Short mmCIF file of C-alpha atoms in Angstrom, two decimals:
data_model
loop_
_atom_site.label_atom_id
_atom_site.label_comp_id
_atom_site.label_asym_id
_atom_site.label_seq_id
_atom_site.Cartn_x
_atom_site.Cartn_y
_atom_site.Cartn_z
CA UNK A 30 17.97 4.96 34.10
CA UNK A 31 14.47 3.98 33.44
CA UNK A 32 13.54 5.29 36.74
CA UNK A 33 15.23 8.25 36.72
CA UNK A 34 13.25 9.18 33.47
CA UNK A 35 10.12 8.70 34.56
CA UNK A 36 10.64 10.80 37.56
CA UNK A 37 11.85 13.69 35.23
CA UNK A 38 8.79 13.14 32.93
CA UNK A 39 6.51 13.27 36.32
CA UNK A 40 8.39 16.70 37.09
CA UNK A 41 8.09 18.21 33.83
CA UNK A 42 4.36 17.00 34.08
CA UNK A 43 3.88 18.47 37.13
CA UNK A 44 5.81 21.88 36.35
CA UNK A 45 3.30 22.02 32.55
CA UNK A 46 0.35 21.58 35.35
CA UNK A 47 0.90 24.25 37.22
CA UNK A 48 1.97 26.29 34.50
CA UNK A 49 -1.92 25.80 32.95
CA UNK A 50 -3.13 25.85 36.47
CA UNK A 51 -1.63 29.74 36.90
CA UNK A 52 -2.97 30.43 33.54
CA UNK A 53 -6.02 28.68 33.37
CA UNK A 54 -7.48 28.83 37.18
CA UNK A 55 -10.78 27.06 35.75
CA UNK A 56 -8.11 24.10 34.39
CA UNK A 57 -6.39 23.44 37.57
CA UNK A 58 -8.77 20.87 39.19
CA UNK A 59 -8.83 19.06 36.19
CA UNK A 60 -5.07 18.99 35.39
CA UNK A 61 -4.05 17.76 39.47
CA UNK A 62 -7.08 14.88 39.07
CA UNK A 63 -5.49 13.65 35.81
CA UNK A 64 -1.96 13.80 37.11
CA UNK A 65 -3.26 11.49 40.11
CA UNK A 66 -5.18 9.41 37.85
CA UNK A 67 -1.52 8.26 35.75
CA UNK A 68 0.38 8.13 39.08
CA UNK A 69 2.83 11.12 38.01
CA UNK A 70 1.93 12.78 41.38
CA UNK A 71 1.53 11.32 45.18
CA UNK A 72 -1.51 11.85 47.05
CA UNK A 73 -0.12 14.34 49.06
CA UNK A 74 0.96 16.45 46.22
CA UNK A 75 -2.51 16.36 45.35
CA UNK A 76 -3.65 17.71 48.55
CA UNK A 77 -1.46 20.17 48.52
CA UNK A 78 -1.96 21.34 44.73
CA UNK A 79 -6.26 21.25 46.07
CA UNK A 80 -5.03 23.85 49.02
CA UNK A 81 -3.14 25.95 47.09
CA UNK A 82 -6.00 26.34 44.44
CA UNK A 83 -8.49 26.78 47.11
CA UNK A 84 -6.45 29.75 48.49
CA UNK A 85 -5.95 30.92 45.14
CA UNK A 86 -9.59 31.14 44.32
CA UNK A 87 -10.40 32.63 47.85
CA UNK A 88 -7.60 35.39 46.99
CA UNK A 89 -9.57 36.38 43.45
CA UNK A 90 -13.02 36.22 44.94
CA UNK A 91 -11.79 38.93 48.10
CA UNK A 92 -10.17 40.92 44.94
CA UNK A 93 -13.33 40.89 43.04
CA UNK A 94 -15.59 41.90 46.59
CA UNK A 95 -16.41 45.01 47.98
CA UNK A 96 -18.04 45.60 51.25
CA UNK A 97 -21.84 45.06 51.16
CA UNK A 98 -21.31 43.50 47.30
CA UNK A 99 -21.45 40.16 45.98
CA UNK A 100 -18.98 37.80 45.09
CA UNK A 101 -17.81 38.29 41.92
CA UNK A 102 -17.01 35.67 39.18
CA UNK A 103 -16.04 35.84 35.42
CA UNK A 104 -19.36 34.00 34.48
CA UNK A 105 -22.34 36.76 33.39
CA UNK A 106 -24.80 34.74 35.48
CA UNK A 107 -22.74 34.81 39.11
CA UNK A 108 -22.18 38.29 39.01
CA UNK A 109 -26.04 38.95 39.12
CA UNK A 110 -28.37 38.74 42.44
CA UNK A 111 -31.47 38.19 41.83
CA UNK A 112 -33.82 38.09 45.55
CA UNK A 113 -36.73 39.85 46.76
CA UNK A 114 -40.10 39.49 49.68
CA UNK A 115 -43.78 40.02 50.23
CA UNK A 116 -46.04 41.16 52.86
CA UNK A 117 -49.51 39.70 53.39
CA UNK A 118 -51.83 42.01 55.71
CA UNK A 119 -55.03 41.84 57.59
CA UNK A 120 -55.85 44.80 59.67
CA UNK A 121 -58.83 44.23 62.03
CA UNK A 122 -60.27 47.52 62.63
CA UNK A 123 -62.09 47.48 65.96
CA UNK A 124 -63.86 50.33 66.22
CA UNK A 125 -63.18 53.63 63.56
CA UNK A 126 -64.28 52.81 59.96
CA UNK A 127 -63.23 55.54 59.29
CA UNK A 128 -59.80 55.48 59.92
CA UNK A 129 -56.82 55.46 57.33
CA UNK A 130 -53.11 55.90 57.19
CA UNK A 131 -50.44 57.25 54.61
CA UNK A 132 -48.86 54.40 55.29
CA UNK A 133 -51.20 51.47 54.44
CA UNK A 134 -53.65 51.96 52.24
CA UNK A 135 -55.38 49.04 53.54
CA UNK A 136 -56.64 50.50 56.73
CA UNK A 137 -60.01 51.80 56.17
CA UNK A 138 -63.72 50.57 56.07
CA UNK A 139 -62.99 46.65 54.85
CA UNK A 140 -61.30 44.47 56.90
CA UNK A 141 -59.20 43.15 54.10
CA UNK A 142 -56.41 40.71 53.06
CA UNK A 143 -54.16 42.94 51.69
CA UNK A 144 -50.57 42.49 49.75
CA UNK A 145 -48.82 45.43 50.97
CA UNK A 146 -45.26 44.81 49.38
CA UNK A 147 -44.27 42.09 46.55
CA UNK A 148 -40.96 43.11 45.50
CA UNK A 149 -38.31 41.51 43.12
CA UNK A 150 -34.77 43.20 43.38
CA UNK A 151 -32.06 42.36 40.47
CA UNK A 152 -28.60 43.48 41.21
CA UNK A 153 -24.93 43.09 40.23
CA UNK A 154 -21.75 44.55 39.77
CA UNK A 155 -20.49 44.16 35.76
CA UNK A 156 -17.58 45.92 36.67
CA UNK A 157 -15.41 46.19 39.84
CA UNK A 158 -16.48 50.07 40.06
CA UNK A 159 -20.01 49.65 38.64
CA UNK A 160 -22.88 48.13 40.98
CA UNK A 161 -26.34 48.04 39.48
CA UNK A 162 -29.54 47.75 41.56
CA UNK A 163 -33.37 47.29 40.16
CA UNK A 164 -36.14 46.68 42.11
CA UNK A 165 -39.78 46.95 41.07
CA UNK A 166 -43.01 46.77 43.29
CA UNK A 167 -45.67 44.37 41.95
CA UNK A 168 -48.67 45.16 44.91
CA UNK A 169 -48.63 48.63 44.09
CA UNK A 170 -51.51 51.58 43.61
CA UNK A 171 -52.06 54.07 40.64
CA UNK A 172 -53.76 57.07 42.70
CA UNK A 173 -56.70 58.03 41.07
CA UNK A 174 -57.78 60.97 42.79
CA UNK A 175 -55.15 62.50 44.80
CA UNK A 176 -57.02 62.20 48.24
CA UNK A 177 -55.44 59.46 49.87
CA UNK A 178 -59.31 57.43 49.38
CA UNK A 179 -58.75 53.65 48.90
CA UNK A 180 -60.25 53.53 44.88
CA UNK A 181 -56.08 52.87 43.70
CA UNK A 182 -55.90 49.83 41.23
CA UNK A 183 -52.61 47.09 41.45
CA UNK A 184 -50.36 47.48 39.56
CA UNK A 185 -46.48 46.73 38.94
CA UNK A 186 -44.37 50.00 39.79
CA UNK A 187 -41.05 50.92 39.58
CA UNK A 188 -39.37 51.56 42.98
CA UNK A 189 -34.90 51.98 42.40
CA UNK A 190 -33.20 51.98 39.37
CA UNK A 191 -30.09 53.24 39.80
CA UNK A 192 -25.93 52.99 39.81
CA UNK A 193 -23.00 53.40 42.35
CA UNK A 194 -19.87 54.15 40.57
CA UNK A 195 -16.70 53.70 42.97
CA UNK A 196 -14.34 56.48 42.92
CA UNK A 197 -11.60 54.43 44.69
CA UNK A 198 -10.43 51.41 44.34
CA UNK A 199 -11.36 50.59 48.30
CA UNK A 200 -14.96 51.96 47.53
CA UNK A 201 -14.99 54.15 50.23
CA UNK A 202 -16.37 56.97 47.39
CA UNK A 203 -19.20 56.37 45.62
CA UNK A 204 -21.89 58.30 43.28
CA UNK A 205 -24.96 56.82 43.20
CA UNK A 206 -27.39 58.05 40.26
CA UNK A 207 -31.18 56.84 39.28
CA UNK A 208 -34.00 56.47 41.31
CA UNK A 209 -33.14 55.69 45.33
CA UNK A 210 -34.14 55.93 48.63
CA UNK A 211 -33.68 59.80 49.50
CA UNK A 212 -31.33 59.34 53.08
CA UNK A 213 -33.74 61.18 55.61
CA UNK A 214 -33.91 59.57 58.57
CA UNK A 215 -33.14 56.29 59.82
CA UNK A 216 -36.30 54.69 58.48
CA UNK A 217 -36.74 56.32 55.64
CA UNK A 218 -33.18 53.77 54.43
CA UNK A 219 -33.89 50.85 56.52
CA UNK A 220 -35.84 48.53 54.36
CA UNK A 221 -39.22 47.49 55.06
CA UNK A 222 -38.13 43.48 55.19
CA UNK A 223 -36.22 44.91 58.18
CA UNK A 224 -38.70 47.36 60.21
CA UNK A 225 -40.16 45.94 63.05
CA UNK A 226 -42.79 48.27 63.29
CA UNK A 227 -45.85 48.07 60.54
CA UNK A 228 -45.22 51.61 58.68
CA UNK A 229 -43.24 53.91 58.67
CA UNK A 230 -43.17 57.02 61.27
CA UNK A 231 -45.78 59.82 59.12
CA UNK A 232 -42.94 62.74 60.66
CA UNK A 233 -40.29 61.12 57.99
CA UNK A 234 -42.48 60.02 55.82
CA UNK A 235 -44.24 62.65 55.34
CA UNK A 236 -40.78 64.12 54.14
CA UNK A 237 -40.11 61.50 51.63
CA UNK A 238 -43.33 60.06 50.72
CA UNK A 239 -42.52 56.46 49.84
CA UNK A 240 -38.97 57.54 50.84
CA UNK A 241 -37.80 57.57 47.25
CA UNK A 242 -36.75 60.37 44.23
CA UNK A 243 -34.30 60.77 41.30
CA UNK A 244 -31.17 62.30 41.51
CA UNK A 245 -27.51 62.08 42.24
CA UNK A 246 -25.66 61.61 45.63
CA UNK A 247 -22.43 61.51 46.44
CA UNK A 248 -21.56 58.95 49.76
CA UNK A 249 -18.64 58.74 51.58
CA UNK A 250 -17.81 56.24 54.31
CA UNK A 251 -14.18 53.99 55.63
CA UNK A 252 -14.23 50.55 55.28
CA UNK A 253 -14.74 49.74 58.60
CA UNK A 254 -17.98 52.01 58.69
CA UNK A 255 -18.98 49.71 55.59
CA UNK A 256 -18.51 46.76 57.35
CA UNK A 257 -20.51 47.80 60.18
CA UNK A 258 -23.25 49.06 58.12
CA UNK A 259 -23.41 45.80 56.79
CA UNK A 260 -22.98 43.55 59.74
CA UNK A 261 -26.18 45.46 61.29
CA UNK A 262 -28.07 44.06 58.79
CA UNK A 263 -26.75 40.74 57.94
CA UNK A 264 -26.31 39.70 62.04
CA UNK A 265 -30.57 40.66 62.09
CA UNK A 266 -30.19 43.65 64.23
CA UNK A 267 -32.32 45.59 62.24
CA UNK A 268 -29.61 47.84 60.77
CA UNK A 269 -30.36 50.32 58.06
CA UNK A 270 -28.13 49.28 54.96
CA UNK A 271 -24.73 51.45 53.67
CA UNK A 272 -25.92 55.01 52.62
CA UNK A 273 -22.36 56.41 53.74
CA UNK A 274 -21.07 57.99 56.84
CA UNK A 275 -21.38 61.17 55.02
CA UNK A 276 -23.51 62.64 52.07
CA UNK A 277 -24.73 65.07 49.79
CA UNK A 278 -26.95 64.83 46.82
CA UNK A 279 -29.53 67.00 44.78
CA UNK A 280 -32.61 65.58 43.66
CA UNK A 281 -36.22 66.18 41.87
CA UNK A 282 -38.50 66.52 45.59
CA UNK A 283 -41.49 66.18 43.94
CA UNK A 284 -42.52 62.65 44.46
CA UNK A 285 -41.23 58.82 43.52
CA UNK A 286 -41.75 58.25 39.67
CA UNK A 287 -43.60 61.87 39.30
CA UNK A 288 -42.18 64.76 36.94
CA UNK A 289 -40.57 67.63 38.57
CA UNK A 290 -42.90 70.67 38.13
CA UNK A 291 -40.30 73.33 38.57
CA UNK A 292 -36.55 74.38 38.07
CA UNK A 293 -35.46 73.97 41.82
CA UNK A 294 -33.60 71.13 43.02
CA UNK A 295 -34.13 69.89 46.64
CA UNK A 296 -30.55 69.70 48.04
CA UNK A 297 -29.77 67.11 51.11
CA UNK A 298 -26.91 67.00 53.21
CA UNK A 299 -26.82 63.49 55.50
CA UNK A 300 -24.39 61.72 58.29
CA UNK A 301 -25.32 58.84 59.88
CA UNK A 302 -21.97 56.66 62.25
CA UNK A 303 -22.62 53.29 64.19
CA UNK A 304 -20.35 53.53 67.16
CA UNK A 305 -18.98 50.23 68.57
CA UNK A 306 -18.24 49.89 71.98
CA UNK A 307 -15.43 47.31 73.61
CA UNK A 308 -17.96 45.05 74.43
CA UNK A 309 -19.69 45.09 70.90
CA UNK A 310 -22.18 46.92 71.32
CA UNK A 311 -23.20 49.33 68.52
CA UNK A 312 -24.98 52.96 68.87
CA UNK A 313 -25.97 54.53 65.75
CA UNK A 314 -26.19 58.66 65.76
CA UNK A 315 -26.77 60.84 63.44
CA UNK A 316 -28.60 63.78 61.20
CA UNK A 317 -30.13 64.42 58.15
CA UNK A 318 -31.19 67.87 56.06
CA UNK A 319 -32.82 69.46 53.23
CA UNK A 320 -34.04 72.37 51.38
CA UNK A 321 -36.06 72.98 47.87
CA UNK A 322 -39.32 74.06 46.78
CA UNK A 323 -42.61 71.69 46.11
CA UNK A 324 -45.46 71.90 44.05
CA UNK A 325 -48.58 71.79 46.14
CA UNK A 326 -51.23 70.07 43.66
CA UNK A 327 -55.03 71.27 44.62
CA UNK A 328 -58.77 69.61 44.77
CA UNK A 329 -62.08 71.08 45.61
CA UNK A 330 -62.87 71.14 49.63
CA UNK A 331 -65.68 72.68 51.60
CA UNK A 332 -64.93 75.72 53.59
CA UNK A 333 -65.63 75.70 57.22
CA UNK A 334 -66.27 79.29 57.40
CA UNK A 335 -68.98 79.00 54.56
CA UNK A 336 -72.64 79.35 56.80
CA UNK A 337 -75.06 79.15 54.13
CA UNK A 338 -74.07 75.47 53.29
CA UNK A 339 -71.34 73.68 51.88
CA UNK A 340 -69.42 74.87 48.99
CA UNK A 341 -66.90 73.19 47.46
CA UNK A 342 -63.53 74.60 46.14
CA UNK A 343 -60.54 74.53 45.63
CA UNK A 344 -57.86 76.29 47.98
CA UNK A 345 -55.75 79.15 47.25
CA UNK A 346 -52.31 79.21 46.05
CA UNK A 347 -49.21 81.40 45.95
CA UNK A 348 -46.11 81.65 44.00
CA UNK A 349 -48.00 79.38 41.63
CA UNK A 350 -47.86 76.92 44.08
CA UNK A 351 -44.24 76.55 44.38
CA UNK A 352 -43.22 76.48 48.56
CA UNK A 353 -40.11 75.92 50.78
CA UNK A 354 -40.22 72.56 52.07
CA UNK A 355 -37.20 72.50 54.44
CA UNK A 356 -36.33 69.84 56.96
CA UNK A 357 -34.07 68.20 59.84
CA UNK A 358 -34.06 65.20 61.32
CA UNK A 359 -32.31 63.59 64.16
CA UNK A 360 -32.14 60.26 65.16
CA UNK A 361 -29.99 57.38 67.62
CA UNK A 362 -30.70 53.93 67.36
CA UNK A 363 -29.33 51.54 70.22
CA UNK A 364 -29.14 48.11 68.10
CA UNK A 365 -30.96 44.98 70.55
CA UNK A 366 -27.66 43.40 71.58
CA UNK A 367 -30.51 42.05 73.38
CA UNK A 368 -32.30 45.06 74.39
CA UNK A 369 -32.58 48.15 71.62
CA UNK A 370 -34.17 51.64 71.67
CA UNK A 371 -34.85 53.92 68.43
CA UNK A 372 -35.78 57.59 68.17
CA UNK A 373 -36.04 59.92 65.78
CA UNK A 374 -37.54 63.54 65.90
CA UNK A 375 -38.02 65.64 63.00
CA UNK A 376 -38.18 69.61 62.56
CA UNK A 377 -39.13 72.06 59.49
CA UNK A 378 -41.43 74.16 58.12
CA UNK A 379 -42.98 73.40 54.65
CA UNK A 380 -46.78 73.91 53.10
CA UNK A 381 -50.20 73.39 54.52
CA UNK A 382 -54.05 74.07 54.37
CA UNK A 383 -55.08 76.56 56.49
CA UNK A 384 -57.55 75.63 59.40
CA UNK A 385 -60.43 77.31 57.21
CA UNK A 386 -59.77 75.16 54.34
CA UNK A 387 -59.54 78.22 51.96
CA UNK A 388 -55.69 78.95 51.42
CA UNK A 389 -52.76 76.79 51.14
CA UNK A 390 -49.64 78.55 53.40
CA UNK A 391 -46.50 78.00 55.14
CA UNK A 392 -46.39 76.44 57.95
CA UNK A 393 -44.54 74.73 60.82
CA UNK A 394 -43.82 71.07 61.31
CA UNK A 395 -42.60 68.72 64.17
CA UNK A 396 -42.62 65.11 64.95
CA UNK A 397 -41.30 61.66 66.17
CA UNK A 398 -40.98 58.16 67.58
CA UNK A 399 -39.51 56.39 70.34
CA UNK A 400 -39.46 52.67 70.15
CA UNK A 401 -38.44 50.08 72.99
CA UNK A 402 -37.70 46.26 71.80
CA UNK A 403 -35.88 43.29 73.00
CA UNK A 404 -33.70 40.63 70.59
CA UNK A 405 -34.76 36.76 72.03
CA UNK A 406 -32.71 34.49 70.44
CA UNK A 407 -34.51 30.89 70.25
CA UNK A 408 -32.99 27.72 70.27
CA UNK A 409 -35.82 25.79 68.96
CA UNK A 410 -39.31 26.18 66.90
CA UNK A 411 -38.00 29.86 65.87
CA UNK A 412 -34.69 31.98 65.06
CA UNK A 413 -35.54 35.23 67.00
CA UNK A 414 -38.61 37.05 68.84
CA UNK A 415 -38.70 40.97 68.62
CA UNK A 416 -41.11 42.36 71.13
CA UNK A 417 -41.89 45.72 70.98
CA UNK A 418 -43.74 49.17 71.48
CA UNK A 419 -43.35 52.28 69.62
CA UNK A 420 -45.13 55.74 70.48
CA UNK A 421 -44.98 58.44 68.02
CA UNK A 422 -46.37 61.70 66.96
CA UNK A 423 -46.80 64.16 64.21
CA UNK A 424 -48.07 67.65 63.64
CA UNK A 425 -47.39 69.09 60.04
CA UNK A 426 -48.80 68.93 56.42
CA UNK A 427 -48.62 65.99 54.31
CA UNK A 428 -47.46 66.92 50.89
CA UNK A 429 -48.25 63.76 49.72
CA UNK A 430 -51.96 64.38 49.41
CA UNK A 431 -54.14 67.20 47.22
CA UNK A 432 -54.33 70.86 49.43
CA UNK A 433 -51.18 69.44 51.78
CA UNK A 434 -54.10 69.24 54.66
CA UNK A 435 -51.67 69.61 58.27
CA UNK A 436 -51.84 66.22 60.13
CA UNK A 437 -52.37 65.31 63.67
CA UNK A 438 -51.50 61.88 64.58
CA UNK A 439 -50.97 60.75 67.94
CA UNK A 440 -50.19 56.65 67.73
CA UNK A 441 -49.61 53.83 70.16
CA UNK A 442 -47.94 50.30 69.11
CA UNK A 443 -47.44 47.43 71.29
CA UNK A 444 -45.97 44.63 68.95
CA UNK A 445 -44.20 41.26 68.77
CA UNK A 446 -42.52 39.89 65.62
CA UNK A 447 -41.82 36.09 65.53
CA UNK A 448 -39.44 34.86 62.71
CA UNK A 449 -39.56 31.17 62.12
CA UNK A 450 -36.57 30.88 60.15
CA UNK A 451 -34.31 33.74 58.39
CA UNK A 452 -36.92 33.22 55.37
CA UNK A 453 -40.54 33.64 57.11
CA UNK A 454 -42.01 35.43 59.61
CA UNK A 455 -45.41 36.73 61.28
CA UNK A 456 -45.95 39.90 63.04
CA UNK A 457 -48.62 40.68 65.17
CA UNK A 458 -49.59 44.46 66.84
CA UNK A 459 -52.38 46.09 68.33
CA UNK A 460 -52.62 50.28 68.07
CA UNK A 461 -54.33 52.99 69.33
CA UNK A 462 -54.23 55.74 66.97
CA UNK A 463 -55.73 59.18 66.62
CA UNK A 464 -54.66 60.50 63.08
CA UNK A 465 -56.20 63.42 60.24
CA UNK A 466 -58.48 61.82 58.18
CA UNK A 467 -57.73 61.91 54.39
CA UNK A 468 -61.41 63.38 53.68
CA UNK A 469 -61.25 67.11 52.34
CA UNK A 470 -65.25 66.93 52.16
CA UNK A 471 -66.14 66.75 55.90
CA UNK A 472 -66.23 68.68 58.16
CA UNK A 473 -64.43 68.37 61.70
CA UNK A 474 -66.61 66.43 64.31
CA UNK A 475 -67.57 68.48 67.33
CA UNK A 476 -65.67 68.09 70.76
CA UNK A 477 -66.96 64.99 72.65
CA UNK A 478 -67.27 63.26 69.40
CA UNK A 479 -63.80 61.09 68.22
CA UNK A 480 -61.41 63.58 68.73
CA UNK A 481 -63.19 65.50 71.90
CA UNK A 482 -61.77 65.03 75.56
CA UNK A 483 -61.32 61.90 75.21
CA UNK A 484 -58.12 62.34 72.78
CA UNK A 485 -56.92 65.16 74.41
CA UNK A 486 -56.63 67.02 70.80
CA UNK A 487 -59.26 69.61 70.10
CA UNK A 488 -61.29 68.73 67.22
CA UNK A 489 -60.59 72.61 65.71
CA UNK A 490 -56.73 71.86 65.48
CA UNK A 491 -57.14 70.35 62.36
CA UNK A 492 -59.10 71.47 59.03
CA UNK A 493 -59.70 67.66 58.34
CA UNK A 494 -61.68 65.33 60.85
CA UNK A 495 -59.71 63.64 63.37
CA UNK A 496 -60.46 60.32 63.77
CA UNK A 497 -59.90 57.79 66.48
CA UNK A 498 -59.51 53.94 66.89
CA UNK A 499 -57.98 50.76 67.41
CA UNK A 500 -56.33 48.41 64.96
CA UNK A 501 -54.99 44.66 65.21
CA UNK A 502 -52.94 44.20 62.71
CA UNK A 503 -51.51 40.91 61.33
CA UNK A 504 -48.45 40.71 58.57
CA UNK A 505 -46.98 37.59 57.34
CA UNK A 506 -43.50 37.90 55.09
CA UNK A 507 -41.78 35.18 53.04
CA UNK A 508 -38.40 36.38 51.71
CA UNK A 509 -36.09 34.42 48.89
#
């Protein structure tokens, strides 16, 4: 009799336990430990009670995740990312002081230690629709002048704030509003911690200078799309991140964390799909547009046709400097499963000094990239070596600086990037470049000079002095 009422005591234990357990998920491991501890349950219940909540919990945190986002818990604090990198440079220049880039404001007369990215990225999802993302820049430049000259201070700089609101509950919809990456071109989205190469290609980038605007876009893509998106980049193969199989959006054009100075809206239209093959291998296609009209900003240059000596000022405008700046871009990308290739080639037409420095007009634009590399996987003293070369080219105006001046670059990379583990790396590369000096106060050099014969591009092709030179360049990253 005794007995029999413990065992029914035991069982109505047990039943009130699981009871609280079903209500209470953060009670359950407490209630099956206590049980145990006054003998009402056998070891083996135990174990099984421990299963069950374990599959329980597994069941609310795949509820609570979307592809690409994080877990998701009831506690404020676990439902926020917080993660981030930096690149340290030194660029070598070997023979061209005066030499620069768009894309690293570090290359010119000082050989220089130089922080080219610190970034700090906060990011959650408060609600199972609502993702948040935040990242700011704290190596970055105030422009003082507009040229493109290296006199920029550091400073801390915003680089996304922004939203994506899911439209379904599978988030294959999404609007995504704030400050983002504008989706031109492969590596205009693929993050920086990513790119093998040291910059950016100048045909895209001079698109999307610093490859970010504000506005709204609306992304579509299935959930196996989004799971390839995000395998690309969490397996290491370089991938570009989840800006939808499909998308449209309207945004400012005029320039990352810069007031629009006119009514029109750029409009972009992009598609981007990562193919997998039987044997797992992954081809990425796809094509990008826009339209809109930009605000050419002005500084004073010296004429070339002026024979009586130089006289600076500034060049003419139409349309009160308002221009179409229209663009398409193409690119494939076969990810190294080992061995990879990426191109990308870029059309349009958009605005530009004229070769005698003394009007700013419409003109054409074309450019792009091809880069080789190979995936080694190590077994010891590393995680993976990328080796790589990467040849591109650009003819166009750069928007980015005062006048637009057109650009012609003509660039060489042979590379090798050497991660130690998935949180530190070191890249190496050594280029041979012949690129448009920023400079609107000299004059081009004569033929035989830098850009003579020897380049192959006549020194009269461009209003601004082509320049010509070699670079070894050295970047070490440290992620968290």
């Amino acid at each position: 009799m005794e007995t029999t009422g413990r065992r029914s005591v035991g069982i109505g234990m047990l039943a009130l336990g699981l009871v609280f357990a079903a209500w209470s998920p953060a009670l359950a491991g407490q209630l099956e430990d206590l049980l145990l501890e006054n003998k009402q349950i056998t070891i083996d219940q135990w174990v099984q009670l421990k299963a069950e909540e374990e599959k329980r919990d597994a069941k609310r945190m795949e509820e609570n995740r979307g592809v690409g986002d994080v877990p998701l818990r009831e506690r404020w604090y676990e439902k926020i990312s917080v993660r981030g990198y930096t690149q340290l440079r030194y660029n070598f220049n070997l023979k061209n002081d005066q030499l620069n880039s768009p894309g690293d404001r570090s290359i010119g007369n000082n050989n220089e230690f130089f922080l080219r990215r610190a970034r700090l990225i906060v990011s959650g999802q408060p609600h199972n629709r609502v993702f948040v993302y935040l990242q700011g820049e704290f190596a970055g430049f105030v422009n003082n002048d507009n040229t493109g000259n290296n006199n920029q201070v550091g400073t801390a700089v915003l680089r996304d704030a922004y939203a994506d609101l899911f439209l379904t509950e599978n988030k294959e919809w999404r609007i995504r509003a704030g400050q983002s990456k504008i989706p031109f071109g492969f590596e205009t989205v693929q993050s920086s911690q990513n790119r093998l190469a040291f910059d950016r290609n100048d045909a895209t980038f001079s698109a999307v200078p610093n490859e970010r605007n504000l506005g709204i876009f609306l992304y579509y893509a299935p959930t196996v799309v989004r799971e390839r998106f995000r395998r690309l980049v969490d397996s290491g193969l370089k991938g570009s991140g989840d800006y939808g199989m499909l998308g449209i959006g309207v945004f400012n054009g005029q320039g990352i964390n810069e007031q629009d100075k006119n009514k029109n809206k750029h409009v972009i239209f992009h598609s981007a799909y990562p193919y997998e093959f039987s044997n797992g291998q992954i081809v990425q296609v796809g094509m990008d547009a826009y339209t809109g009209q930009f605000v050419v900003s002005t500084t004073p240059v010296e004429s070339v046709t002026h024979v009586s000596g130089p006289i600076n000022t500034a060049p003419i405008v139409t349309n009160n400097g308002n221009y179409l700046d229209e663009r398409v871009a193409w690119h494939v990308v076969v990810f190294p499963q080992p061995f990879g290739l990426q191109a990308e080639y870029t059309i349009g037409r958009g605005p530009q000094l004229n070769a005698d420095r003394t009007q700013i007009v419409q003109g054409s634009l074309h450019g792009g990239y091809v880069q080789l590399y190979y995936n080694y996987q190590c077994d010891t003293y590393c995680k993976s070596v990328f080796p790589y070369v990467r040849w591109q080219e650009y003819f166009g105006g750069d928007k980015s600086l005062a006048n637009t001046p057109r650009h012609s670059v003509r660039e060489t990379e042979l590379g090798l990037e050497y991660q130690f583990n998935p949180s530190v790396e070191l890249t190496v590369a050594y280029t041979w470049t012949q690129r448009t000096s920023a400079d609107p106060l000299s004059r081009p050099t004569v033929p035989g000079d830098f850009c003579g014969s020897a380049g192959g591009i006549a020194c009269t092709q461009s209003p601004y002095q082509l320049q010509t030179g070699n670079l070894l360049r050295f970047q070490l990253q440290w992620s968290f």
